[in-house]
mmCIF file with all atom_site columns, C-alpha atoms in Angstrom:
data_model
loop_
_atom_site.group_PDB
_atom_site.id
_atom_site.type_symbol
_atom_site.label_atom_id
_atom_site.label_alt_id
_atom_site.label_comp_id
_atom_site.label_asym_id
_atom_site.label_entity_id
_atom_site.label_seq_id
_atom_site.pdbx_PDB_ins_code
_atom_site.Cartn_x
_atom_site.Cartn_y
_atom_site.Cartn_z
_atom_site.occupancy
_atom_site.B_iso_or_equiv
_atom_site.pdbx_formal_charge
_atom_site.auth_seq_id
_atom_site.auth_comp_id
_atom_site.auth_asym_id
_atom_site.auth_atom_id
_atom_site.pdbx_PDB_model_num
ATOM 1   C CA . UNK A 1 1   ? 0.000   0.000   0.000   1.00 0.00 ? 212 UNK A CA 1
ATOM 2   C CA . UNK A 1 2   ? 1.138   3.555   -0.548  1.00 0.00 ? 213 UNK A CA 1
ATOM 3   C CA . UNK A 1 3   ? 0.022   7.158   -0.872  1.00 0.00 ? 214 UNK A CA 1
ATOM 4   C CA . UNK A 1 4   ? -0.140  8.474   -4.430  1.00 0.00 ? 215 UNK A CA 1
ATOM 5   C CA . UNK A 1 5   ? 0.011   12.073  -5.581  1.00 0.00 ? 216 UNK A CA 1
ATOM 6   C CA . UNK A 1 6   ? -2.802  12.721  -8.039  1.00 0.00 ? 217 UNK A CA 1
ATOM 7   C CA . UNK A 1 7   ? -0.832  15.556  -9.692  1.00 0.00 ? 218 UNK A CA 1
ATOM 8   C CA . UNK A 1 8   ? 2.636   14.019  -10.306 1.00 0.00 ? 219 UNK A CA 1
ATOM 9   C CA . UNK A 1 9   ? 2.047   10.297  -9.550  1.00 0.00 ? 220 UNK A CA 1
ATOM 10  C CA . UNK A 1 10  ? 4.767   10.214  -6.891  1.00 0.00 ? 221 UNK A CA 1
ATOM 11  C CA . UNK A 1 11  ? 4.444   7.510   -4.192  1.00 0.00 ? 222 UNK A CA 1
ATOM 12  C CA . UNK A 1 12  ? 5.198   7.787   -0.474  1.00 0.00 ? 223 UNK A CA 1
ATOM 13  C CA . UNK A 1 13  ? 4.747   5.632   2.630   1.00 0.00 ? 224 UNK A CA 1
ATOM 14  C CA . UNK A 1 14  ? 5.171   2.447   0.572   1.00 0.00 ? 225 UNK A CA 1
ATOM 15  C CA . UNK A 1 15  ? 4.483   -0.668  2.649   1.00 0.00 ? 226 UNK A CA 1
ATOM 16  C CA . UNK A 1 16  ? 4.704   -4.257  1.392   1.00 0.00 ? 227 UNK A CA 1
ATOM 17  C CA . UNK A 1 17  ? 1.819   -6.354  2.726   1.00 0.00 ? 228 UNK A CA 1
ATOM 18  C CA . UNK A 1 18  ? 2.616   -10.030 3.211   1.00 0.00 ? 229 UNK A CA 1
ATOM 19  C CA . UNK A 1 19  ? 0.152   -12.391 1.558   1.00 0.00 ? 230 UNK A CA 1
ATOM 20  C CA . UNK A 1 20  ? -2.103  -14.484 3.812   1.00 0.00 ? 231 UNK A CA 1
ATOM 21  C CA . UNK A 1 21  ? -1.604  -17.431 1.455   1.00 0.00 ? 232 UNK A CA 1
ATOM 22  C CA . UNK A 1 22  ? -4.271  -19.786 0.207   1.00 0.00 ? 233 UNK A CA 1
ATOM 23  C CA . UNK A 1 23  ? -6.971  -21.288 2.414   1.00 0.00 ? 234 UNK A CA 1
ATOM 24  C CA . UNK A 1 24  ? -8.219  -24.049 0.104   1.00 0.00 ? 235 UNK A CA 1
ATOM 25  C CA . UNK A 1 25  ? -11.621 -25.614 0.835   1.00 0.00 ? 236 UNK A CA 1
ATOM 26  C CA . UNK A 1 26  ? -13.064 -28.679 -0.933  1.00 0.00 ? 237 UNK A CA 1
ATOM 27  C CA . UNK A 1 27  ? -15.664 -27.740 -3.541  1.00 0.00 ? 238 UNK A CA 1
ATOM 28  C CA . UNK A 1 28  ? -16.185 -31.099 -5.293  1.00 0.00 ? 239 UNK A CA 1
ATOM 29  C CA . UNK A 1 29  ? -15.096 -34.725 -5.294  1.00 0.00 ? 240 UNK A CA 1
ATOM 30  C CA . UNK A 1 30  ? -15.508 -37.397 -7.967  1.00 0.00 ? 241 UNK A CA 1
ATOM 31  C CA . UNK A 1 31  ? -17.323 -40.399 -6.463  1.00 0.00 ? 242 UNK A CA 1
ATOM 32  C CA . UNK A 1 32  ? -15.454 -43.206 -8.269  1.00 0.00 ? 243 UNK A CA 1
ATOM 33  C CA . UNK A 1 33  ? -11.713 -43.812 -8.217  1.00 0.00 ? 244 UNK A CA 1
ATOM 34  C CA . UNK A 1 34  ? -9.610  -42.228 -9.574  1.00 0.00 ? 245 UNK A CA 1
ATOM 35  C CA . UNK A 1 35  ? -10.996 -39.341 -7.567  1.00 0.00 ? 246 UNK A CA 1
ATOM 36  C CA . UNK A 1 36  ? -10.433 -35.788 -8.597  1.00 0.00 ? 247 UNK A CA 1
ATOM 37  C CA . UNK A 1 37  ? -10.752 -33.512 -5.618  1.00 0.00 ? 248 UNK A CA 1
ATOM 38  C CA . UNK A 1 38  ? -11.243 -29.824 -6.410  1.00 0.00 ? 249 UNK A CA 1
ATOM 39  C CA . UNK A 1 39  ? -10.371 -27.067 -3.936  1.00 0.00 ? 250 UNK A CA 1
ATOM 40  C CA . UNK A 1 40  ? -11.050 -23.328 -4.065  1.00 0.00 ? 251 UNK A CA 1
ATOM 41  C CA . UNK A 1 41  ? -9.448  -20.526 -2.077  1.00 0.00 ? 252 UNK A CA 1
ATOM 42  C CA . UNK A 1 42  ? -12.136 -18.098 -0.865  1.00 0.00 ? 253 UNK A CA 1
ATOM 43  C CA . UNK A 1 43  ? -9.515  -15.340 -0.569  1.00 0.00 ? 254 UNK A CA 1
ATOM 44  C CA . UNK A 1 44  ? -8.460  -15.235 -4.200  1.00 0.00 ? 255 UNK A CA 1
ATOM 45  C CA . UNK A 1 45  ? -10.727 -17.733 -6.021  1.00 0.00 ? 256 UNK A CA 1
ATOM 46  C CA . UNK A 1 46  ? -7.719  -19.876 -7.077  1.00 0.00 ? 257 UNK A CA 1
ATOM 47  C CA . UNK A 1 47  ? -8.662  -23.477 -7.822  1.00 0.00 ? 258 UNK A CA 1
ATOM 48  C CA . UNK A 1 48  ? -6.478  -26.567 -7.506  1.00 0.00 ? 259 UNK A CA 1
ATOM 49  C CA . UNK A 1 49  ? -7.159  -30.218 -8.218  1.00 0.00 ? 260 UNK A CA 1
ATOM 50  C CA . UNK A 1 50  ? -5.691  -33.358 -6.699  1.00 0.00 ? 261 UNK A CA 1
ATOM 51  C CA . UNK A 1 51  ? -5.859  -36.963 -7.900  1.00 0.00 ? 262 UNK A CA 1
ATOM 52  C CA . UNK A 1 52  ? -4.530  -39.340 -5.208  1.00 0.00 ? 263 UNK A CA 1
ATOM 53  C CA . UNK A 1 53  ? -3.346  -42.852 -6.080  1.00 0.00 ? 264 UNK A CA 1
ATOM 54  C CA . UNK A 1 54  ? -5.584  -45.683 -4.914  1.00 0.00 ? 265 UNK A CA 1
ATOM 55  C CA . UNK A 1 55  ? -3.266  -46.827 -2.102  1.00 0.00 ? 266 UNK A CA 1
ATOM 56  C CA . UNK A 1 56  ? -2.916  -43.318 -0.666  1.00 0.00 ? 267 UNK A CA 1
ATOM 57  C CA . UNK A 1 57  ? -6.554  -42.355 -1.178  1.00 0.00 ? 268 UNK A CA 1
ATOM 58  C CA . UNK A 1 58  ? -8.278  -41.870 2.164   1.00 0.00 ? 269 UNK A CA 1
ATOM 59  C CA . UNK A 1 59  ? -11.637 -41.811 0.364   1.00 0.00 ? 270 UNK A CA 1
ATOM 60  C CA . UNK A 1 60  ? -11.064 -45.341 -0.932  1.00 0.00 ? 271 UNK A CA 1
ATOM 61  C CA . UNK A 1 61  ? -9.563  -46.719 2.263   1.00 0.00 ? 272 UNK A CA 1
ATOM 62  C CA . UNK A 1 62  ? -11.559 -45.107 5.098   1.00 0.00 ? 273 UNK A CA 1
ATOM 63  C CA . UNK A 1 63  ? -15.241 -44.598 5.695   1.00 0.00 ? 274 UNK A CA 1
ATOM 64  C CA . UNK A 1 64  ? -16.065 -41.487 7.688   1.00 0.00 ? 275 UNK A CA 1
ATOM 65  C CA . UNK A 1 65  ? -18.904 -39.300 8.842   1.00 0.00 ? 276 UNK A CA 1
ATOM 66  C CA . UNK A 1 66  ? -18.878 -35.513 9.026   1.00 0.00 ? 277 UNK A CA 1
ATOM 67  C CA . UNK A 1 67  ? -19.320 -33.988 12.466  1.00 0.00 ? 278 UNK A CA 1
ATOM 68  C CA . UNK A 1 68  ? -19.597 -30.422 11.143  1.00 0.00 ? 279 UNK A CA 1
ATOM 69  C CA . UNK A 1 69  ? -18.070 -28.252 8.380   1.00 0.00 ? 280 UNK A CA 1
ATOM 70  C CA . UNK A 1 70  ? -14.601 -28.520 9.929   1.00 0.00 ? 281 UNK A CA 1
ATOM 71  C CA . UNK A 1 71  ? -14.385 -32.017 11.489  1.00 0.00 ? 282 UNK A CA 1
ATOM 72  C CA . UNK A 1 72  ? -15.189 -35.683 10.848  1.00 0.00 ? 283 UNK A CA 1
ATOM 73  C CA . UNK A 1 73  ? -14.917 -39.126 12.488  1.00 0.00 ? 284 UNK A CA 1
ATOM 74  C CA . UNK A 1 74  ? -13.468 -42.254 10.888  1.00 0.00 ? 285 UNK A CA 1
ATOM 75  C CA . UNK A 1 75  ? -16.042 -45.046 11.004  1.00 0.00 ? 286 UNK A CA 1
ATOM 76  C CA . UNK A 1 76  ? -14.069 -47.858 9.366   1.00 0.00 ? 287 UNK A CA 1
ATOM 77  C CA . UNK A 1 77  ? -11.173 -49.071 7.243   1.00 0.00 ? 288 UNK A CA 1
ATOM 78  C CA . UNK A 1 78  ? -12.031 -50.442 3.799   1.00 0.00 ? 289 UNK A CA 1
ATOM 79  C CA . UNK A 1 79  ? -8.566  -51.439 2.572   1.00 0.00 ? 290 UNK A CA 1
ATOM 80  C CA . UNK A 1 80  ? -6.540  -54.582 3.173   1.00 0.00 ? 291 UNK A CA 1
ATOM 81  C CA . UNK A 1 81  ? -3.049  -53.230 3.925   1.00 0.00 ? 292 UNK A CA 1
ATOM 82  C CA . UNK A 1 82  ? -1.077  -54.579 6.877   1.00 0.00 ? 293 UNK A CA 1
ATOM 83  C CA . UNK A 1 83  ? 0.281   -51.123 7.759   1.00 0.00 ? 294 UNK A CA 1
ATOM 84  C CA . UNK A 1 84  ? -1.876  -47.988 7.689   1.00 0.00 ? 295 UNK A CA 1
ATOM 85  C CA . UNK A 1 85  ? -1.762  -44.317 8.593   1.00 0.00 ? 296 UNK A CA 1
ATOM 86  C CA . UNK A 1 86  ? -4.923  -42.902 10.121  1.00 0.00 ? 297 UNK A CA 1
ATOM 87  C CA . UNK A 1 87  ? -5.128  -39.472 8.499   1.00 0.00 ? 298 UNK A CA 1
ATOM 88  C CA . UNK A 1 88  ? -5.358  -36.232 10.442  1.00 0.00 ? 299 UNK A CA 1
ATOM 89  C CA . UNK A 1 89  ? -7.556  -34.741 7.704   1.00 0.00 ? 300 UNK A CA 1
ATOM 90  C CA . UNK A 1 90  ? -10.074 -36.008 5.163   1.00 0.00 ? 301 UNK A CA 1
ATOM 91  C CA . UNK A 1 91  ? -11.160 -33.597 2.420   1.00 0.00 ? 302 UNK A CA 1
ATOM 92  C CA . UNK A 1 92  ? -9.976  -30.644 4.486   1.00 0.00 ? 303 UNK A CA 1
ATOM 93  C CA . UNK A 1 93  ? -11.880 -31.732 7.605   1.00 0.00 ? 304 UNK A CA 1
ATOM 94  C CA . UNK A 1 94  ? -9.881  -32.524 10.753  1.00 0.00 ? 305 UNK A CA 1
ATOM 95  C CA . UNK A 1 95  ? -10.332 -36.111 11.935  1.00 0.00 ? 306 UNK A CA 1
ATOM 96  C CA . UNK A 1 96  ? -11.254 -35.695 15.593  1.00 0.00 ? 307 UNK A CA 1
ATOM 97  C CA . UNK A 1 97  ? -11.675 -39.362 16.507  1.00 0.00 ? 308 UNK A CA 1
ATOM 98  C CA . UNK A 1 98  ? -12.640 -42.827 15.370  1.00 0.00 ? 309 UNK A CA 1
ATOM 99  C CA . UNK A 1 99  ? -16.076 -44.152 16.153  1.00 0.00 ? 310 UNK A CA 1
ATOM 100 C CA . UNK A 1 100 ? -16.618 -47.117 18.469  1.00 0.00 ? 311 UNK A CA 1
ATOM 101 C CA . UNK A 1 101 ? -15.361 -50.304 16.824  1.00 0.00 ? 312 UNK A CA 1
ATOM 102 C CA . UNK A 1 102 ? -14.019 -48.528 13.729  1.00 0.00 ? 313 UNK A CA 1
ATOM 103 C CA . UNK A 1 103 ? -11.309 -51.167 13.053  1.00 0.00 ? 314 UNK A CA 1
ATOM 104 C CA . UNK A 1 104 ? -12.915 -54.018 14.993  1.00 0.00 ? 315 UNK A CA 1
ATOM 105 C CA . UNK A 1 105 ? -11.912 -57.575 14.022  1.00 0.00 ? 316 UNK A CA 1
ATOM 106 C CA . UNK A 1 106 ? -9.491  -56.505 11.285  1.00 0.00 ? 317 UNK A CA 1
ATOM 107 C CA . UNK A 1 107 ? -7.064  -59.438 11.334  1.00 0.00 ? 318 UNK A CA 1
ATOM 108 C CA . UNK A 1 108 ? -4.703  -58.089 8.636   1.00 0.00 ? 319 UNK A CA 1
ATOM 109 C CA . UNK A 1 109 ? -3.562  -54.920 10.445  1.00 0.00 ? 320 UNK A CA 1
ATOM 110 C CA . UNK A 1 110 ? -0.058  -55.249 11.902  1.00 0.00 ? 321 UNK A CA 1
ATOM 111 C CA . UNK A 1 111 ? 1.003   -51.621 12.275  1.00 0.00 ? 322 UNK A CA 1
ATOM 112 C CA . UNK A 1 112 ? -1.017  -48.405 12.682  1.00 0.00 ? 323 UNK A CA 1
ATOM 113 C CA . UNK A 1 113 ? 0.263   -44.836 12.788  1.00 0.00 ? 324 UNK A CA 1
ATOM 114 C CA . UNK A 1 114 ? -2.103  -42.064 13.842  1.00 0.00 ? 325 UNK A CA 1
ATOM 115 C CA . UNK A 1 115 ? -1.332  -38.656 12.368  1.00 0.00 ? 326 UNK A CA 1
ATOM 116 C CA . UNK A 1 116 ? -0.937  -35.692 14.677  1.00 0.00 ? 327 UNK A CA 1
ATOM 117 C CA . UNK A 1 117 ? -4.169  -33.759 15.132  1.00 0.00 ? 328 UNK A CA 1
ATOM 118 C CA . UNK A 1 118 ? -6.418  -36.754 15.774  1.00 0.00 ? 329 UNK A CA 1
ATOM 119 C CA . UNK A 1 119 ? -7.873  -36.220 19.267  1.00 0.00 ? 330 UNK A CA 1
ATOM 120 C CA . UNK A 1 120 ? -9.088  -39.655 20.280  1.00 0.00 ? 331 UNK A CA 1
ATOM 121 C CA . UNK A 1 121 ? -9.912  -43.288 19.642  1.00 0.00 ? 332 UNK A CA 1
ATOM 122 C CA . UNK A 1 122 ? -13.394 -44.644 20.205  1.00 0.00 ? 333 UNK A CA 1
ATOM 123 C CA . UNK A 1 123 ? -14.262 -47.535 22.494  1.00 0.00 ? 334 UNK A CA 1
ATOM 124 C CA . UNK A 1 124 ? -13.337 -50.952 21.072  1.00 0.00 ? 335 UNK A CA 1
ATOM 125 C CA . UNK A 1 125 ? -11.601 -49.178 18.160  1.00 0.00 ? 336 UNK A CA 1
ATOM 126 C CA . UNK A 1 126 ? -9.204  -52.103 17.534  1.00 0.00 ? 337 UNK A CA 1
ATOM 127 C CA . UNK A 1 127 ? -11.118 -54.856 19.340  1.00 0.00 ? 338 UNK A CA 1
ATOM 128 C CA . UNK A 1 128 ? -10.158 -58.273 17.961  1.00 0.00 ? 339 UNK A CA 1
ATOM 129 C CA . UNK A 1 129 ? -7.319  -56.999 15.731  1.00 0.00 ? 340 UNK A CA 1
ATOM 130 C CA . UNK A 1 130 ? -5.398  -60.214 16.355  1.00 0.00 ? 341 UNK A CA 1
ATOM 131 C CA . UNK A 1 131 ? -2.328  -59.278 14.258  1.00 0.00 ? 342 UNK A CA 1
ATOM 132 C CA . UNK A 1 132 ? -1.849  -55.734 15.548  1.00 0.00 ? 343 UNK A CA 1
ATOM 133 C CA . UNK A 1 133 ? 1.602   -55.443 17.126  1.00 0.00 ? 344 UNK A CA 1
ATOM 134 C CA . UNK A 1 134 ? 2.450   -51.721 16.828  1.00 0.00 ? 345 UNK A CA 1
ATOM 135 C CA . UNK A 1 135 ? 0.477   -48.502 17.143  1.00 0.00 ? 346 UNK A CA 1
ATOM 136 C CA . UNK A 1 136 ? 1.988   -45.013 17.038  1.00 0.00 ? 347 UNK A CA 1
ATOM 137 C CA . UNK A 1 137 ? -0.101  -42.495 18.989  1.00 0.00 ? 348 UNK A CA 1
ATOM 138 C CA . UNK A 1 138 ? 0.675   -38.752 18.776  1.00 0.00 ? 349 UNK A CA 1
ATOM 139 C CA . UNK A 1 139 ? 0.478   -36.250 21.626  1.00 0.00 ? 350 UNK A CA 1
ATOM 140 C CA . UNK A 1 140 ? -2.756  -34.831 20.197  1.00 0.00 ? 351 UNK A CA 1
ATOM 141 C CA . UNK A 1 141 ? -4.683  -37.949 21.301  1.00 0.00 ? 352 UNK A CA 1
ATOM 142 C CA . UNK A 1 142 ? -6.263  -37.113 24.657  1.00 0.00 ? 353 UNK A CA 1
ATOM 143 C CA . UNK A 1 143 ? -8.849  -39.896 24.931  1.00 0.00 ? 354 UNK A CA 1
ATOM 144 C CA . UNK A 1 144 ? -8.889  -43.624 24.245  1.00 0.00 ? 355 UNK A CA 1
ATOM 145 C CA . UNK A 1 145 ? -12.205 -45.383 24.712  1.00 0.00 ? 356 UNK A CA 1
ATOM 146 C CA . UNK A 1 146 ? -12.713 -48.463 26.840  1.00 0.00 ? 357 UNK A CA 1
ATOM 147 C CA . UNK A 1 147 ? -11.487 -51.797 25.486  1.00 0.00 ? 358 UNK A CA 1
ATOM 148 C CA . UNK A 1 148 ? -9.854  -50.026 22.521  1.00 0.00 ? 359 UNK A CA 1
ATOM 149 C CA . UNK A 1 149 ? -7.284  -52.865 22.188  1.00 0.00 ? 360 UNK A CA 1
ATOM 150 C CA . UNK A 1 150 ? -9.266  -55.744 23.690  1.00 0.00 ? 361 UNK A CA 1
ATOM 151 C CA . UNK A 1 151 ? -8.309  -59.155 22.223  1.00 0.00 ? 362 UNK A CA 1
ATOM 152 C CA . UNK A 1 152 ? -5.210  -57.727 20.536  1.00 0.00 ? 363 UNK A CA 1
ATOM 153 C CA . UNK A 1 153 ? -1.928  -59.675 20.854  1.00 0.00 ? 364 UNK A CA 1
ATOM 154 C CA . UNK A 1 154 ? -0.135  -59.550 24.187  1.00 0.00 ? 365 UNK A CA 1
ATOM 155 C CA . UNK A 1 155 ? 2.969   -58.134 22.472  1.00 0.00 ? 366 UNK A CA 1
ATOM 156 C CA . UNK A 1 156 ? 1.098   -55.037 21.206  1.00 0.00 ? 367 UNK A CA 1
ATOM 157 C CA . UNK A 1 157 ? 3.416   -52.058 21.683  1.00 0.00 ? 368 UNK A CA 1
ATOM 158 C CA . UNK A 1 158 ? 2.217   -48.465 21.932  1.00 0.00 ? 369 UNK A CA 1
ATOM 159 C CA . UNK A 1 159 ? 4.701   -45.901 20.599  1.00 0.00 ? 370 UNK A CA 1
ATOM 160 C CA . UNK A 1 160 ? 4.060   -42.598 22.363  1.00 0.00 ? 371 UNK A CA 1
ATOM 161 C CA . UNK A 1 161 ? 5.639   -39.420 23.701  1.00 0.00 ? 372 UNK A CA 1
ATOM 162 C CA . UNK A 1 162 ? 6.862   -38.968 27.271  1.00 0.00 ? 373 UNK A CA 1
ATOM 163 C CA . UNK A 1 163 ? 4.126   -37.796 29.668  1.00 0.00 ? 374 UNK A CA 1
ATOM 164 C CA . UNK A 1 164 ? 1.449   -38.076 26.962  1.00 0.00 ? 375 UNK A CA 1
ATOM 165 C CA . UNK A 1 165 ? -2.049  -39.437 27.427  1.00 0.00 ? 376 UNK A CA 1
ATOM 166 C CA . UNK A 1 166 ? -1.049  -42.529 25.411  1.00 0.00 ? 377 UNK A CA 1
ATOM 167 C CA . UNK A 1 167 ? 1.877   -43.239 27.735  1.00 0.00 ? 378 UNK A CA 1
ATOM 168 C CA . UNK A 1 168 ? -0.364  -43.091 30.793  1.00 0.00 ? 379 UNK A CA 1
ATOM 169 C CA . UNK A 1 169 ? -2.944  -45.253 29.015  1.00 0.00 ? 380 UNK A CA 1
ATOM 170 C CA . UNK A 1 170 ? -0.274  -47.890 28.282  1.00 0.00 ? 381 UNK A CA 1
ATOM 171 C CA . UNK A 1 171 ? 0.880   -47.861 31.920  1.00 0.00 ? 382 UNK A CA 1
ATOM 172 C CA . UNK A 1 172 ? -2.658  -48.016 33.344  1.00 0.00 ? 383 UNK A CA 1
ATOM 173 C CA . UNK A 1 173 ? -3.646  -50.871 31.033  1.00 0.00 ? 384 UNK A CA 1
ATOM 174 C CA . UNK A 1 174 ? -0.395  -52.886 31.178  1.00 0.00 ? 385 UNK A CA 1
ATOM 175 C CA . UNK A 1 175 ? 0.575   -52.464 27.513  1.00 0.00 ? 386 UNK A CA 1
ATOM 176 C CA . UNK A 1 176 ? 4.146   -52.470 26.261  1.00 0.00 ? 387 UNK A CA 1
ATOM 177 C CA . UNK A 1 177 ? 5.183   -48.968 25.283  1.00 0.00 ? 388 UNK A CA 1
ATOM 178 C CA . UNK A 1 178 ? 8.125   -47.182 23.710  1.00 0.00 ? 389 UNK A CA 1
ATOM 179 C CA . UNK A 1 179 ? 8.819   -43.509 24.357  1.00 0.00 ? 390 UNK A CA 1
ATOM 180 C CA . UNK A 1 180 ? 9.475   -41.514 21.201  1.00 0.00 ? 391 UNK A CA 1
ATOM 181 C CA . UNK A 1 181 ? 11.459  -38.306 21.482  1.00 0.00 ? 392 UNK A CA 1
ATOM 182 C CA . UNK A 1 182 ? 12.459  -35.423 19.294  1.00 0.00 ? 393 UNK A CA 1
ATOM 183 C CA . UNK A 1 183 ? 16.213  -35.065 19.066  1.00 0.00 ? 394 UNK A CA 1
ATOM 184 C CA . UNK A 1 184 ? 17.407  -31.485 18.953  1.00 0.00 ? 395 UNK A CA 1
ATOM 185 C CA . UNK A 1 185 ? 19.635  -31.499 15.912  1.00 0.00 ? 396 UNK A CA 1
ATOM 186 C CA . UNK A 1 186 ? 19.836  -29.307 12.845  1.00 0.00 ? 397 UNK A CA 1
ATOM 187 C CA . UNK A 1 187 ? 16.880  -31.208 11.413  1.00 0.00 ? 398 UNK A CA 1
ATOM 188 C CA . UNK A 1 188 ? 14.372  -32.436 13.985  1.00 0.00 ? 399 UNK A CA 1
ATOM 189 C CA . UNK A 1 189 ? 13.952  -36.195 13.810  1.00 0.00 ? 400 UNK A CA 1
ATOM 190 C CA . UNK A 1 190 ? 11.704  -38.564 15.666  1.00 0.00 ? 401 UNK A CA 1
#
């Protein structure tokens, strides 16, 4: 922004305003795979499209229900991978939790990583997951429902951060756990 002289066109008090950047929101999604997801920025009307591969497509691998315009809950896993990442966002909505029994009786899951931002796991979320041996739980998780890991193998290990809710959950429920830490180096690593 600046002040302009209407007589000579001279400028004064020139200030550069930093851009807010895009704030893309989902405007449409193709129903069948390959999905094309279209986003629009309400600030500048820019549009971008994304076409995820089948294996990385959360729409093909997770069922979910919207809580409101900003959040959703995962209700199930539709894929057959042995190792999965529970996403922190689906179509721009933050995944706040899984519903009760969302992954119940899935015998192929061996390893699960929950992305940061997910706030909780529903009751009986992994009940009967007889192959599950590793779950990585971020600090954002502040609730784990009752019997979340009932009938899982006795060697199930919870990977968590020191003094996190997940660490206390593992201690209270007699699960193996490993403390993850962030090393202070030039590049932070976990």
